[in-house]
Every structure is written in structure tokens, then in C-alpha cells.
Amino acid sequence: MEINYKSGFQVPEPSSRPGDTPNFSYLSLPSPLDSVRPDTSCKASEMRDLAYGLVRVLDDSGMAVGPWNPNVDAEFLVRGLRAMEKTRLFDERMMRAQRQGKTSIYVQCRGEEAVSCAHQMALEKGDMCFPTYRQQGLLIAQDFPIVDMMCQIFSNAKDKLGGRSLPFFYSERDYGFFSISGNLGTQFIQSVGWAMASAIKGDDRIASGWIGDGASAESDFHAAMVFASVYQPPAVLNVVNNQWAISSFHGISGGAEANFACRGHGFNIASLRVDGNDFLAVYAASSWAIERARKNLGPTLIEWVTYRAAAHSSSDDPSKYRPDNSFDLWPLGDPILRLKNHMIQLGIWSEEKHQALIDELTLEIKEAGKQAESFGTLGKGSKPSVSEMFNHVYKDMPAHLRRQRQKLGV
Amino acid sequence: MATMNMLQAIRDALDLKMADDDNVVIFGEDVGYFGGVFRATDGLQKKYGKNRVFDAPISELGIIGAAVGMGAYGLRPVPEIQFADYILPAYDQIASEAARLRYRSSGEFFAPITIRTPCGGGIYGGQTHSQSPEALFTHVAGLKVVMPSNPYDAKGLLISSIEDDDPVIFFEPKRIYNGPFDGHHDRPVVPWSKHPASEVPEGLYRVPIGKAAVALEGSELTILAYGTMVHVAIAAAQESGINAEVIDLRTLLPLDEETIVASVKKTGRCIVLHEATQTSGFGAELATIVQEHCFYHLEAPILRVAGYDTPYPHAQEWDYFPGPARVIDAMREILETA
Ligand SMILES: Cc1ncc(C[n+]2csc(CCOP(=O)(O)OP(=O)(O)O)c2C)c(N)n1
Ligand SMILES: [Mg+2]
């Protein structure tokens, strides 16, 4: 008789594929009132539940409720909304520029704007983020000059990085924005090293490290957790779980059998799982973790539950691996809409005001775009000199590089 | 002046830089309380405190990744990788991160890290305590690669490396920590105290990165060597009576081409010598430079003496190790070419 042994090998599959109705039943949505906000001095071992729940502030009716409500004023809300909307409009414009051949590649953060914008608003000058390529909101929320971002995206003559780096791989030390690497995950342990240095020096500046759900499978993630656990440096470790790597869903990086936040437990690191599309929850949770770090009470791991609404990059076509209308049915909604509705509920905002904001930002971005394009776009107009290619390999150019440059005649 | 072996010279350099610059920090596996498996950091934690000298988890990736972050903050980390054989888990953090941070950020961030790591064979260390992976690093733009052959250079080069604003891989040939090993494994160990380069000045001094030294003057042929092989080359010259010139490269990247070219133009014959496996080894780079600049001065083809293209064996260590006998054979061969 033939015995059929069931194979023990499994490859996780997302809940829906092209043609299916998006199914997000795997995500449970607790009410903001269900959450507990411990003191920032709480022991990691006494707040384990927070890694399994979901920190939220905005309820279904759009009101800010519960223990995590940061009770910010109207001016703050307007700033947040503006930063998120500006980030989205900037992305849209740069995406079009990419389609027009003005740059080689572009990455949007559509749907995830709250994560970077609200987090930035909780940081202080001197703190250092170690971002991925999807946290442009960290710069935009600080009113960083978008012309400079565009000049780099276009690799033109005003590109501060001399054309050496990929578009949108910004480096802005004075804005607490560490140089972006294309090698996934590497910055996560580097952020812990930076925080260790801050602790060694008795400094009160904190590091904020960033990684995606996909890249959290890299060894760098685990090294960061070990070092953060061992040395207890002032670091906030952010996993942006936007559900997708490129075409692989979070289950392929180990996020289906267990979530990302609870990975902190094995290291006894305080861990939060947060509604990343709730601007107020992001601000509240960031502030909590930042205060904890600044008071030298230990590092925090935060899983931001959000959704990558756009393609992975301008080179990607998500319709090949997930239903087209996924984001429309994403249970945590659109972070901009949610904050806007909240502000309308409060009576401090209106559709008219919002349209006026969009018009103003669109104009600002258009003007910036024109200005940036006047300095050239990729392969068109003025561009960084060829000799820039040889600069900054070392502090002082060694003889062999000088000879190579001279041979090229630049 | 003091008489020191390589380890004492290295420890002295670390001690002096720790005292000189508050931003210097030392960490790695077993380097703190215990002072390192080779004792290179012995006593430093006691002297400078746990904030500046500490044990690290067994995560080479983590050690170097953290060092990159510390460097970006403004510290001057001197991490130790316990054996060069175990540096590969950190390769991405070295080759893609530390090496390119400056380039990526137009110098806004950089990684002034000195990675100390014991390398090379001769201690019956088998596959995992004997390798010489220098070529994996000389191939990387943005790194500097240093390998001293004696206490004087070790101290002066380590001080220069720590002060350098670019990442330096500082290879320490472990077989010569305690004495200038010439490849004669069957003879008693000669202590450093018998060697002139064990005379080490007290206090800070620098041996510049990127400068080779003529370790033995000669006229018949040139041997390009570094690390332990410098001593093997000198022994081979002395035992054969061949008037060889031995160049101690000291720094592999950036390379002192002038000293190499001047020597080979003078002698007209060149042997490149290293412990590492031959194929795509650093010797291939050296041979290329010699033929590019000295072709019309060469009287014989360049010869390579290197480790065989196998993993580093255990029981066969002394058949594998490029000792004086193999160097003498190569010298005879190159001199026979009219
Ligand atoms: C070490 C490394 N492996 C693979 C890639 C190619 N790659 C770039 S982005 C990406 C997906 C990353 O997904 P995630 O970490 O979830 O971040 P997200 O793009 O969703 O923000 C992959 C596989 C890379 N850049 N680096
Ligand atoms: Mg992702």
C-alpha cells in the first residue's frame, strides 16, 4: 500500500492574490480604549501585552480617545497634516518626473506618511535617524528644502552628493538624517552603535533606527536587537510593517507566525505594536519611546502596522502579485484622510481648507520642481562633473586614484 | 626606547591612543575583562573603564555595524575581530558600509574605524585560525589595508591607523606576535628581543600608511612581501647567499608603488610572496604593477610564491606554508632565466 506523507515544508501565502478580494481578516482592530499606556519607566517584562495589541488613538468616529491620546493642539495637527500631504504630493510629482525620464528610479511612501512625519515631530534637534529609502517624511516634516531633495533625485549640478548616490538616498546630518544605504538592514545595527556612542559620552541625544518588514529578516536586525539588549543604549528601533517587501508579503520574513513587535520579548526590549496610519498614535508611541530612551530607561522596538499603498518602486508592478484595490480595503485606512476627518470632527478643519492646503502645496512643489529642473535632470542639462566620481572615496585622494582620474582626463 | 614584542607594541599603541583621545573606544569578543584571546588589550579595561573597553557579543556583523554608527557619531572605534577567519560575517558592514559611507554622504558621515584582526598561519590553526583574507579587502574602494611585520611598525602603523579618518583593516600576523618567525617551524622560537625592530620608542610616533620599507637591500632580485613573509624572505636570502632585496610593503592599500618600482628597476627580477592562496591573491596585483612599470627592466618573468589554492590544511601545514625552501627554489629559478 502506498503511504502519502504530508510534506512538512511550507511556503507562506498572502491572504489574497490578483483577482481575489483583498482579505485582511488576519488583522484584528482593538479599540483605542482597550490599550494601556504604561509609564515610560515600565519594565519591558511588565508590558508584554503591548506587542500583541495595537496602540491606537483615533476611534471609528474619528475622535481621539484612550490612554495614548497625546492631546496635542490644533496648530500641531495642522502641521502634521501639512507634512503628510506635502510628502504625498512630493512623491506624486517625483513619480511623474521619473516617468518623464528625469530620474532613474523613484520610491514613494504613499500610505505610510504618518509613520515618518509623526515620528519626526516627536524627535528633537540633535537626535539621529537611520532611515530606509521610504522615510522621506522625516525630512519633509522638518520643512527641509524640497528643491535640494529634487536636485539629488535629478542628479543635477546642484546635487549635494555630486551624483555619486542613487536618487533619494539623502544624507542630511544637520537634519538628523543618516546617509541612506541600499544594502537593506545595515543601518539598523548602526543606529544602535550611534546610540551606544551617545551613552558612552553621557549625551542625551537618541538614535532612531528604521527597517522594513522584509529587511527585518536580515542578520543586521538581530545584531541590532542583541546589542540593544546588551548595552541598553538610547535607541528607538522602528520596524515599518507595510505588509510587503517587493512581491513577498510579510509572512516570508517571518511576520505571519509571529508579529514583528514580539521579537523584542526574547531580548527583554520594550515592544510596542502601533497603528501606523493613526497620526496621533504614531506621535504618542514615538514620544513614549523617545522619552524612555532619553531618560536612559532603555531601547524600544516599535512595529508600525501600515500599508505600502504604491508600488515598491517605479520599477515595480504590484498588480502582478496582489489585488489592485488592496489599499482601498486596508482596515487601517489612509493616514491623511484619518487625520483630516479627525480635524473636521474637532471643527478646526474643512474640505475647503484642505483643498486650499493641497493647492498651496502643489504650487510650492511645482515651483520647486521648476527650479530644480533648471539645474538639470538625469542626463539632461547641467550635471555633476565627471571628476566628482573620484571624490570622497577617501578623505585625501591616494595616488592610484589620482592617476586614474588623470588618465580619464578630468 | 623599550624592547617590545608585537603584542606589547600593539597594546602600547592602544594604550597611548586611549590616553590621547577620549573618542577612542575598544571592543570585541573577549577584549574587555580578559584582555583578548591574544592579550592585545590586556589591562586596558582596568585602566580606561568599561565605557571605553568592553566585551562584545559574538556577532562580527554587529561589532562592525555598531562601530560604523559610533564612527558616525564621532567616536574613533578600534574593534577587534578575534581571528581574520571570522571577519566574513562583517564583510557587508565593512565593504558596503564603512568603506562607502564617506562616498555616499560626500564626507558628511565617515567611519574612522580601525579593525584589528589576527591573520595568517603557522600556529596549527587549521582552516579557521590561519587564513590571510587581505585580498578580499584590497579589492574594496574606500578601505585602507595594513599589515605590519615587526613591533616598531606595528606600533607606528596602529597609531596612524587610529588617527586616520578612513576605515583601516589592520592585519596582525599572529605567528609573529612573539617572535620574527622565518618559516623554520622545527627550530626554537626566536624572541623579538634579538631583532632590531623590537626597539620601540616610548610615546606616540607614526609610521605613515602607504609607505613600504626596504627590509633587506640587495641587487640580484626583488622579493615583495608583507607580514610574516618578510621574515621568510630574509631567511631565504641569507640561507641561499643570493643577494636579494626584500621589500616590506607594510600597507597594501594604498600601495607604495614607487618603492616597488624603484627596486624592481634596479634588480630586474621580481618574486611576489604571500601566505594567502595564489589565485586572485594580492600577488596578482603586485605582478601587474611590476609589469606595467618595469616591463623593459625585467630580465625574467615575475614569479609568485603563495599558499596553494586549497583551504588552509591542518596536518599538512608545513607543506602548505610558503617557507624559505620554496622561496629559495623560486629565486634559483628566476636567476636561471638569462
Ligand atoms: C541586502 C539587500 N537585499 C536585497 C535588496 C533588494 N531589495 C530592495 S528593497 C527590497 C524589499 C524590502 O522590503 P521591506 O524591508 O519590507 O521595505 P519596504 O520596501 O517595504 O519599505 C529588496 C528585496 C537590497 N536592496 N539589499
Ligand atoms: Mg515592507
Tab-separated table of C-alpha atoms in Angstrom, chain A:
chain	number	residue	atom	x	y	z
A	1	MET	CA	0.000	0.000	0.000
A	2	GLU	CA	1.261	3.463	-0.817
A	3	ILE	CA	1.535	5.903	2.053
A	4	ASN	CA	1.353	9.599	1.276
A	5	TYR	CA	3.330	11.537	3.781
A	6	LYS	CA	2.289	15.138	4.008
A	7	SER	CA	5.265	17.317	3.319
A	8	GLY	CA	6.275	19.349	6.360
A	9	PHE	CA	7.639	22.045	4.124
A	10	GLN	CA	5.524	25.148	3.823
A	11	VAL	CA	5.791	28.425	1.968
A	12	PRO	CA	3.500	31.069	3.443
A	13	GLU	CA	0.989	32.644	1.066
A	14	PRO	CA	-0.617	36.059	1.472
A	15	SER	CA	-4.337	36.117	2.152
A	16	SER	CA	-5.156	37.411	-1.308
A	17	ARG	CA	-3.632	37.413	-4.765
A	18	PRO	CA	-4.566	39.237	-8.018
A	19	GLY	CA	-8.198	38.631	-8.808
A	20	ASP	CA	-9.126	37.922	-5.175
A	21	THR	CA	-10.997	40.284	-2.925
A	22	PRO	CA	-8.406	41.663	-0.529
A	23	ASN	CA	-8.701	39.854	2.767
A	24	PHE	CA	-7.268	41.483	5.848
A	25	SER	CA	-9.057	39.343	8.388
A	26	TYR	CA	-5.662	38.445	9.825
A	27	LEU	CA	-5.522	41.915	11.360
A	28	SER	CA	-7.598	42.448	14.464
A	29	LEU	CA	-8.539	46.015	15.323
A	30	PRO	CA	-8.835	46.707	19.029
A	31	SER	CA	-10.451	49.913	20.170
A	32	PRO	CA	-8.121	52.722	21.337
A	33	LEU	CA	-9.810	52.359	24.713
A	34	ASP	CA	-8.529	48.789	25.045
A	35	SER	CA	-4.907	49.815	25.177
A	36	VAL	CA	-2.833	50.577	28.253
A	37	ARG	CA	-0.212	53.268	28.357
A	38	PRO	CA	2.477	52.299	30.865
A	39	ASP	CA	4.828	54.817	32.374
A	40	THR	CA	7.984	55.246	30.306
A	41	SER	CA	9.917	53.698	33.185
A	42	CYS	CA	7.901	50.484	32.933
A	43	LYS	CA	9.956	47.296	32.814
A	44	ALA	CA	9.899	45.586	29.465
A	45	SER	CA	8.746	42.426	31.214
A	46	GLU	CA	5.668	44.212	32.559
A	47	MET	CA	4.313	45.441	29.260
A	48	ARG	CA	4.428	42.334	27.086
A	49	ASP	CA	0.801	42.686	26.012
A	50	LEU	CA	1.576	45.840	24.102
A	51	ALA	CA	3.419	43.811	21.482
A	52	TYR	CA	0.277	41.808	20.748
A	53	GLY	CA	-2.238	44.608	20.815
A	54	LEU	CA	-2.361	47.723	18.681
A	55	VAL	CA	-1.788	51.178	20.099
A	56	ARG	CA	-4.444	53.464	18.628
A	57	VAL	CA	-5.849	56.907	19.408
A	58	LEU	CA	-8.382	57.684	16.689
A	59	ASP	CA	-11.611	55.763	17.067
A	60	ASP	CA	-14.001	54.775	14.284
A	61	SER	CA	-15.800	58.087	14.534
A	62	GLY	CA	-12.554	59.992	14.139
A	63	MET	CA	-12.250	61.143	17.725
A	64	ALA	CA	-9.030	60.994	19.749
A	65	VAL	CA	-9.627	58.762	22.743
A	66	GLY	CA	-7.966	56.429	25.182
A	67	PRO	CA	-4.787	56.406	27.254
A	68	TRP	CA	-2.463	57.123	24.346
A	69	ASN	CA	-4.210	60.333	23.287
A	70	PRO	CA	-1.343	62.849	23.179
A	71	ASN	CA	-3.745	65.807	23.499
A	72	VAL	CA	-1.921	67.985	21.035
A	73	ASP	CA	-3.188	71.386	19.982
A	74	ALA	CA	-4.763	72.427	16.696
A	75	GLU	CA	-1.613	74.053	15.390
A	76	PHE	CA	0.245	70.776	15.849
A	77	LEU	CA	-2.432	68.867	13.978
A	78	VAL	CA	-2.280	71.283	11.076
A	79	ARG	CA	1.486	70.911	10.931
A	80	GLY	CA	1.166	67.137	10.890
A	81	LEU	CA	-1.463	67.112	8.207
A	82	ARG	CA	0.546	69.510	6.136
A	83	ALA	CA	3.714	67.391	6.433
A	84	MET	CA	1.885	64.251	5.377
A	85	GLU	CA	0.097	65.886	2.484
A	86	LYS	CA	3.294	67.539	1.330
A	87	THR	CA	5.099	64.208	1.437
A	88	ARG	CA	2.408	62.605	-0.671
A	89	LEU	CA	2.290	65.407	-3.231
A	90	PHE	CA	6.059	65.477	-3.414
A	91	ASP	CA	6.085	61.734	-4.077
A	92	GLU	CA	3.467	62.088	-6.783
A	93	ARG	CA	5.420	64.803	-8.519
A	94	MET	CA	8.700	62.844	-8.329
A	95	MET	CA	6.976	59.720	-9.573
A	96	ARG	CA	5.765	61.654	-12.616
A	97	ALA	CA	9.269	63.038	-13.088
A	98	GLN	CA	10.603	59.504	-13.105
A	99	ARG	CA	8.037	58.523	-15.746
A	100	GLN	CA	9.208	61.510	-17.783
A	101	GLY	CA	12.775	60.236	-17.645
A	102	LYS	CA	14.042	62.915	-15.292
A	103	THR	CA	15.451	60.370	-12.899
A	104	SER	CA	16.259	56.668	-12.975
A	105	ILE	CA	14.143	55.359	-10.139
A	106	TYR	CA	11.775	56.656	-7.507
A	107	VAL	CA	10.242	55.237	-4.339
A	108	GLN	CA	7.043	56.581	-2.828
A	109	CYS	CA	5.890	56.176	0.763
A	110	ARG	CA	2.198	56.527	-0.058
A	111	GLY	CA	0.015	55.226	2.732
A	112	GLU	CA	2.847	55.353	5.266
A	113	GLU	CA	3.213	59.107	5.643
A	114	ALA	CA	2.088	59.187	9.275
A	115	VAL	CA	4.903	56.921	10.383
A	116	SER	CA	7.768	59.180	9.379
A	117	CYS	CA	6.047	62.544	9.774
A	118	ALA	CA	4.624	61.990	13.260
A	119	HIS	CA	7.785	60.275	14.441
A	120	GLN	CA	9.880	63.211	13.303
A	121	MET	CA	7.622	65.593	15.179
A	122	ALA	CA	8.435	63.717	18.385
A	123	LEU	CA	12.213	63.935	17.901
A	124	GLU	CA	14.486	66.751	18.994
A	125	LYS	CA	17.288	68.528	17.251
A	126	GLY	CA	20.463	66.504	17.615
A	127	ASP	CA	18.718	63.129	17.533
A	128	MET	CA	19.751	60.935	14.621
A	129	CYS	CA	17.522	58.828	12.412
A	130	PHE	CA	18.966	55.934	10.424
A	131	PRO	CA	16.267	55.724	7.775
A	132	THR	CA	15.480	53.476	4.864
A	133	TYR	CA	14.608	54.864	1.440
A	134	ARG	CA	10.929	55.114	2.458
A	135	GLN	CA	11.159	57.735	5.213
A	136	GLN	CA	11.281	60.942	3.196
A	137	GLY	CA	8.644	62.256	5.601
A	138	LEU	CA	11.400	62.630	8.206
A	139	LEU	CA	12.892	65.412	6.113
A	140	ILE	CA	9.690	66.936	4.812
A	141	ALA	CA	8.197	67.180	8.299
A	142	GLN	CA	11.165	69.390	9.205
A	143	ASP	CA	10.496	71.698	6.271
A	144	PHE	CA	13.700	70.555	4.649
A	145	PRO	CA	14.142	72.436	1.344
A	146	ILE	CA	12.481	70.164	-1.195
A	147	VAL	CA	14.470	71.770	-4.012
A	148	ASP	CA	17.569	70.152	-2.559
A	149	MET	CA	15.842	66.778	-2.443
A	150	MET	CA	14.827	67.192	-6.057
A	151	CYS	CA	18.309	68.210	-7.168
A	152	GLN	CA	19.586	64.971	-5.756
A	153	ILE	CA	16.772	62.984	-7.313
A	154	PHE	CA	17.649	64.553	-10.669
A	155	SER	CA	21.419	64.047	-10.123
A	156	ASN	CA	21.950	67.529	-11.471
A	157	ALA	CA	24.720	70.060	-10.969
A	158	LYS	CA	23.266	71.100	-7.597
A	159	ASP	CA	23.110	67.560	-6.264
A	160	LYS	CA	24.904	67.910	-2.979
A	161	LEU	CA	26.077	64.336	-3.279
A	162	GLY	CA	27.801	65.036	-6.585
A	163	GLY	CA	25.841	62.415	-8.492
A	164	ARG	CA	27.532	59.621	-6.600
A	165	SER	CA	24.423	58.240	-4.934
A	166	LEU	CA	21.117	56.874	-6.128
A	167	PRO	CA	18.259	59.362	-6.278
A	168	PHE	CA	16.517	59.858	-2.895
A	169	PHE	CA	19.447	58.339	-0.954
A	170	TYR	CA	19.671	61.540	1.040
A	171	SER	CA	22.256	62.339	3.661
A	172	GLU	CA	21.380	65.273	5.901
A	173	ARG	CA	23.431	65.290	9.039
A	174	ASP	CA	22.158	68.650	10.247
A	175	TYR	CA	18.608	67.360	9.982
A	176	GLY	CA	19.362	64.185	11.926
A	177	PHE	CA	19.073	62.076	8.801
A	178	PHE	CA	21.818	59.493	8.338
A	179	SER	CA	23.047	58.646	4.857
A	180	ILE	CA	20.740	56.029	3.305
A	181	SER	CA	22.252	52.742	2.224
A	182	GLY	CA	20.866	50.493	-0.469
A	183	ASN	CA	22.028	47.436	1.420
A	184	LEU	CA	18.935	46.567	3.358
A	185	GLY	CA	19.081	46.458	7.118
A	186	THR	CA	22.648	47.657	7.607
A	187	GLN	CA	21.575	50.922	9.219
A	188	PHE	CA	19.636	49.165	11.974
A	189	ILE	CA	22.691	47.987	13.897
A	190	GLN	CA	24.475	51.234	13.001
A	191	SER	CA	21.750	53.165	14.789
A	192	VAL	CA	22.387	51.051	17.868
A	193	GLY	CA	26.113	51.819	17.568
A	194	TRP	CA	25.342	55.531	17.353
A	195	ALA	CA	23.155	55.265	20.444
A	196	MET	CA	25.897	53.337	22.243
A	197	ALA	CA	28.280	56.184	21.440
A	198	SER	CA	25.791	58.693	22.799
A	199	ALA	CA	25.534	56.667	26.021
A	200	ILE	CA	29.311	56.298	26.274
A	201	LYS	CA	29.607	60.065	26.029
A	202	GLY	CA	26.858	60.712	28.573
A	203	ASP	CA	24.951	62.578	25.881
A	204	ASP	CA	21.151	62.797	25.895
A	205	ARG	CA	20.708	62.542	22.132
A	206	ILE	CA	18.957	59.439	20.920
A	207	ALA	CA	19.129	57.334	17.774
A	208	SER	CA	16.147	56.149	15.819
A	209	GLY	CA	16.762	53.158	13.575
A	210	TRP	CA	14.474	52.128	10.733
A	211	ILE	CA	13.912	48.873	8.886
A	212	GLY	CA	11.181	47.315	6.747
A	213	ASP	CA	9.223	44.156	7.479
A	214	GLY	CA	11.090	42.435	4.671
A	215	ALA	CA	14.553	43.579	5.695
A	216	SER	CA	13.891	42.624	9.311
A	217	ALA	CA	14.870	39.118	8.233
A	218	GLU	CA	18.458	40.296	7.748
A	219	SER	CA	21.030	39.388	10.373
A	220	ASP	CA	21.575	43.109	10.939
A	221	PHE	CA	18.158	43.238	12.598
A	222	HIS	CA	19.099	40.516	15.034
A	223	ALA	CA	22.524	42.008	15.701
A	224	ALA	CA	20.802	45.297	16.489
A	225	MET	CA	18.462	43.588	18.937
A	226	VAL	CA	21.303	41.753	20.671
A	227	PHE	CA	23.394	44.902	21.028
A	228	ALA	CA	20.395	46.968	22.116
A	229	SER	CA	19.549	44.356	24.715
A	230	VAL	CA	23.113	44.021	25.989
A	231	TYR	CA	24.100	47.695	26.179
A	232	GLN	CA	20.651	49.298	26.698
A	233	PRO	CA	21.539	52.327	24.559
A	234	PRO	CA	19.110	55.201	23.932
A	235	ALA	CA	17.639	53.862	20.701
A	236	VAL	CA	14.190	53.579	19.194
A	237	LEU	CA	14.058	50.675	16.776
A	238	ASN	CA	11.325	51.004	14.197
A	239	VAL	CA	10.032	48.182	12.017
A	240	VAL	CA	7.790	49.575	9.325
A	241	ASN	CA	5.491	46.683	8.581
A	242	ASN	CA	3.858	47.873	5.390
A	243	GLN	CA	2.882	44.248	4.746
A	244	TRP	CA	5.120	43.865	1.707
A	245	ALA	CA	8.765	43.564	0.772
A	246	ILE	CA	8.792	43.737	-3.027
A	247	SER	CA	6.443	40.967	-4.112
A	248	SER	CA	6.863	38.969	-0.926
A	249	PHE	CA	4.357	39.557	1.847
A	250	HIS	CA	5.349	39.896	5.486
A	251	GLY	CA	4.886	36.151	6.045
A	252	ILE	CA	8.012	35.471	4.006
A	253	SER	CA	10.071	37.434	6.512
A	254	GLY	CA	8.553	35.598	9.457
A	255	GLY	CA	5.703	38.008	10.128
A	256	ALA	CA	2.784	35.584	9.798
A	257	GLU	CA	3.514	33.057	12.543
A	258	ALA	CA	4.567	35.848	14.874
A	259	ASN	CA	4.391	39.605	14.568
A	260	PHE	CA	7.449	41.854	14.468
A	261	ALA	CA	6.909	43.637	17.764
A	262	CYS	CA	7.016	40.472	19.838
A	263	ARG	CA	10.523	39.771	18.584
A	264	GLY	CA	11.580	42.266	21.230
A	265	HIS	CA	10.489	39.936	24.012
A	266	GLY	CA	13.291	37.472	23.506
A	267	PHE	CA	15.664	40.340	24.202
A	268	ASN	CA	13.619	41.853	27.010
A	269	ILE	CA	13.302	45.048	24.997
A	270	ALA	CA	10.153	47.115	25.494
A	271	SER	CA	7.986	46.481	22.460
A	272	LEU	CA	5.014	48.306	21.029
A	273	ARG	CA	2.771	47.426	18.120
A	274	VAL	CA	1.142	50.541	16.790
A	275	ASP	CA	-1.477	51.592	14.253
A	276	GLY	CA	0.931	53.282	11.853
A	277	ASN	CA	-1.856	55.001	9.947
A	278	ASP	CA	-3.061	56.830	13.030
A	279	PHE	CA	-1.029	60.035	13.146
A	280	LEU	CA	-1.771	60.575	16.824
A	281	ALA	CA	-0.882	57.013	17.782
A	282	VAL	CA	2.409	57.310	15.938
A	283	TYR	CA	3.188	60.570	17.673
A	284	ALA	CA	2.191	59.214	21.079
A	285	ALA	CA	4.110	55.949	20.773
A	286	SER	CA	7.166	57.713	19.344
A	287	SER	CA	7.121	60.226	22.166
A	288	TRP	CA	6.863	57.419	24.694
A	289	ALA	CA	9.833	55.525	23.257
A	290	ILE	CA	11.878	58.688	22.765
A	291	GLU	CA	11.305	59.807	26.328
A	292	ARG	CA	12.227	56.351	27.574
A	293	ALA	CA	15.447	56.451	25.555
A	294	ARG	CA	16.312	59.995	26.538
A	295	LYS	CA	15.920	59.173	30.207
A	296	ASN	CA	18.209	56.180	29.700
A	297	LEU	CA	15.422	53.790	30.586
A	298	GLY	CA	16.226	51.512	27.670
A	299	PRO	CA	15.576	50.929	23.990
A	300	THR	CA	12.160	50.279	22.461
A	301	LEU	CA	11.168	48.185	19.472
A	302	ILE	CA	8.132	49.502	17.634
A	303	GLU	CA	6.226	47.736	14.898
A	304	TRP	CA	4.342	50.251	12.824
A	305	VAL	CA	1.449	48.468	11.178
A	306	THR	CA	0.812	50.218	7.901
A	307	TYR	CA	0.363	49.537	4.216
A	308	ARG	CA	2.511	50.178	1.193
A	309	ALA	CA	-0.190	51.717	-0.960
A	310	ALA	CA	2.006	52.308	-4.002
A	311	ALA	CA	4.293	50.042	-5.951
A	312	HIS	CA	7.538	49.062	-4.294
A	313	SER	CA	9.352	51.456	-6.616
A	314	SER	CA	8.943	52.947	-10.054
A	315	SER	CA	10.289	49.650	-11.414
A	316	ASP	CA	7.612	47.510	-9.781
A	317	ASP	CA	4.120	46.431	-10.844
A	318	PRO	CA	2.155	45.223	-7.816
A	319	SER	CA	-0.810	44.084	-9.903
A	320	LYS	CA	1.281	41.014	-10.651
A	321	TYR	CA	1.225	39.802	-7.057
A	322	ARG	CA	-1.612	41.439	-5.078
A	323	PRO	CA	-5.140	42.660	-5.735
A	324	ASP	CA	-5.221	46.116	-7.253
A	325	ASN	CA	-7.657	47.559	-4.731
A	326	SER	CA	-5.776	46.322	-1.659
A	327	PHE	CA	-5.189	49.720	-0.131
A	328	ASP	CA	-8.830	50.762	-0.537
A	329	LEU	CA	-9.835	47.891	1.717
A	330	TRP	CA	-6.923	48.158	4.129
A	331	PRO	CA	-8.613	48.246	7.546
A	332	LEU	CA	-6.350	50.957	8.961
A	333	GLY	CA	-7.305	53.301	6.142
A	334	ASP	CA	-5.432	56.261	4.792
A	335	PRO	CA	-3.414	58.216	7.386
A	336	ILE	CA	-4.077	61.564	5.740
A	337	LEU	CA	-7.810	61.011	5.486
A	338	ARG	CA	-7.996	59.836	9.066
A	339	LEU	CA	-6.243	62.871	10.471
A	340	LYS	CA	-8.210	65.181	8.224
A	341	ASN	CA	-11.516	63.653	9.373
A	342	HIS	CA	-10.423	63.976	12.961
A	343	MET	CA	-9.677	67.652	12.467
A	344	ILE	CA	-13.002	68.186	10.759
A	345	GLN	CA	-14.673	66.456	13.712
A	346	LEU	CA	-12.884	68.850	16.024
A	347	GLY	CA	-14.183	71.732	13.975
A	348	ILE	CA	-10.728	73.052	13.177
A	349	TRP	CA	-10.606	71.927	9.556
A	350	SER	CA	-12.844	71.679	6.495
A	351	GLU	CA	-12.832	70.308	2.961
A	352	GLU	CA	-12.264	73.860	1.739
A	353	LYS	CA	-9.271	74.355	3.970
A	354	HIS	CA	-7.914	71.037	2.868
A	355	GLN	CA	-8.290	71.890	-0.796
A	356	ALA	CA	-6.581	75.199	-0.145
A	357	LEU	CA	-3.724	73.316	1.538
A	358	ILE	CA	-3.403	70.966	-1.419
A	359	ASP	CA	-3.405	73.889	-3.842
A	360	GLU	CA	-0.780	75.731	-1.872
A	361	LEU	CA	1.479	72.686	-1.543
A	362	THR	CA	1.012	71.733	-5.174
A	363	LEU	CA	2.128	75.172	-6.210
A	364	GLU	CA	5.088	75.116	-3.848
A	365	ILE	CA	6.196	71.729	-5.167
A	366	LYS	CA	5.670	72.805	-8.749
A	367	GLU	CA	7.808	75.891	-8.236
A	368	ALA	CA	10.474	73.850	-6.513
A	369	GLY	CA	10.344	71.361	-9.363
A	370	LYS	CA	10.850	74.065	-11.935
A	371	GLN	CA	13.746	75.457	-10.012
A	372	ALA	CA	15.362	72.049	-9.583
A	373	GLU	CA	14.880	71.191	-13.234
A	374	SER	CA	16.577	74.407	-14.240
A	375	PHE	CA	19.741	72.895	-12.760
A	376	GLY	CA	19.300	69.816	-14.932
A	377	THR	CA	17.717	66.388	-14.784
A	378	LEU	CA	19.335	62.984	-15.168
A	379	GLY	CA	21.367	63.072	-18.366
A	380	LYS	CA	19.905	66.424	-19.412
A	381	GLY	CA	21.157	69.926	-18.797
A	382	SER	CA	23.852	70.623	-16.293
A	383	LYS	CA	25.141	67.722	-14.285
A	384	PRO	CA	27.798	66.975	-11.696
A	385	SER	CA	31.296	66.990	-13.130
A	386	VAL	CA	32.789	63.638	-14.065
A	387	SER	CA	35.644	64.187	-11.647
A	388	GLU	CA	33.105	64.047	-8.781
A	389	MET	CA	33.150	60.288	-9.297
A	390	PHE	CA	36.624	60.189	-7.758
A	391	ASN	CA	35.875	62.422	-4.792
A	392	HIS	CA	35.134	61.252	-1.254
A	393	VAL	CA	36.401	57.716	-1.766
A	394	TYR	CA	38.967	58.643	0.869
A	395	LYS	CA	39.436	61.814	2.831
A	396	ASP	CA	42.581	62.517	0.803
A	397	MET	CA	42.781	61.131	-2.701
A	398	PRO	CA	45.502	58.472	-2.859
A	399	ALA	CA	47.974	58.408	-5.734
A	400	HIS	CA	46.428	55.495	-7.595
A	401	LEU	CA	43.039	57.208	-7.759
A	402	ARG	CA	44.632	60.459	-8.821
A	403	ARG	CA	46.365	58.642	-11.667
A	404	GLN	CA	43.119	57.013	-12.766
A	405	ARG	CA	41.379	60.370	-12.731
A	406	GLN	CA	44.168	61.996	-14.696
A	407	LYS	CA	44.077	59.219	-17.264
A	408	LEU	CA	40.381	59.875	-17.754
A	409	GLY	CA	41.360	63.496	-18.263
A	410	VAL	CA	39.065	65.028	-15.660
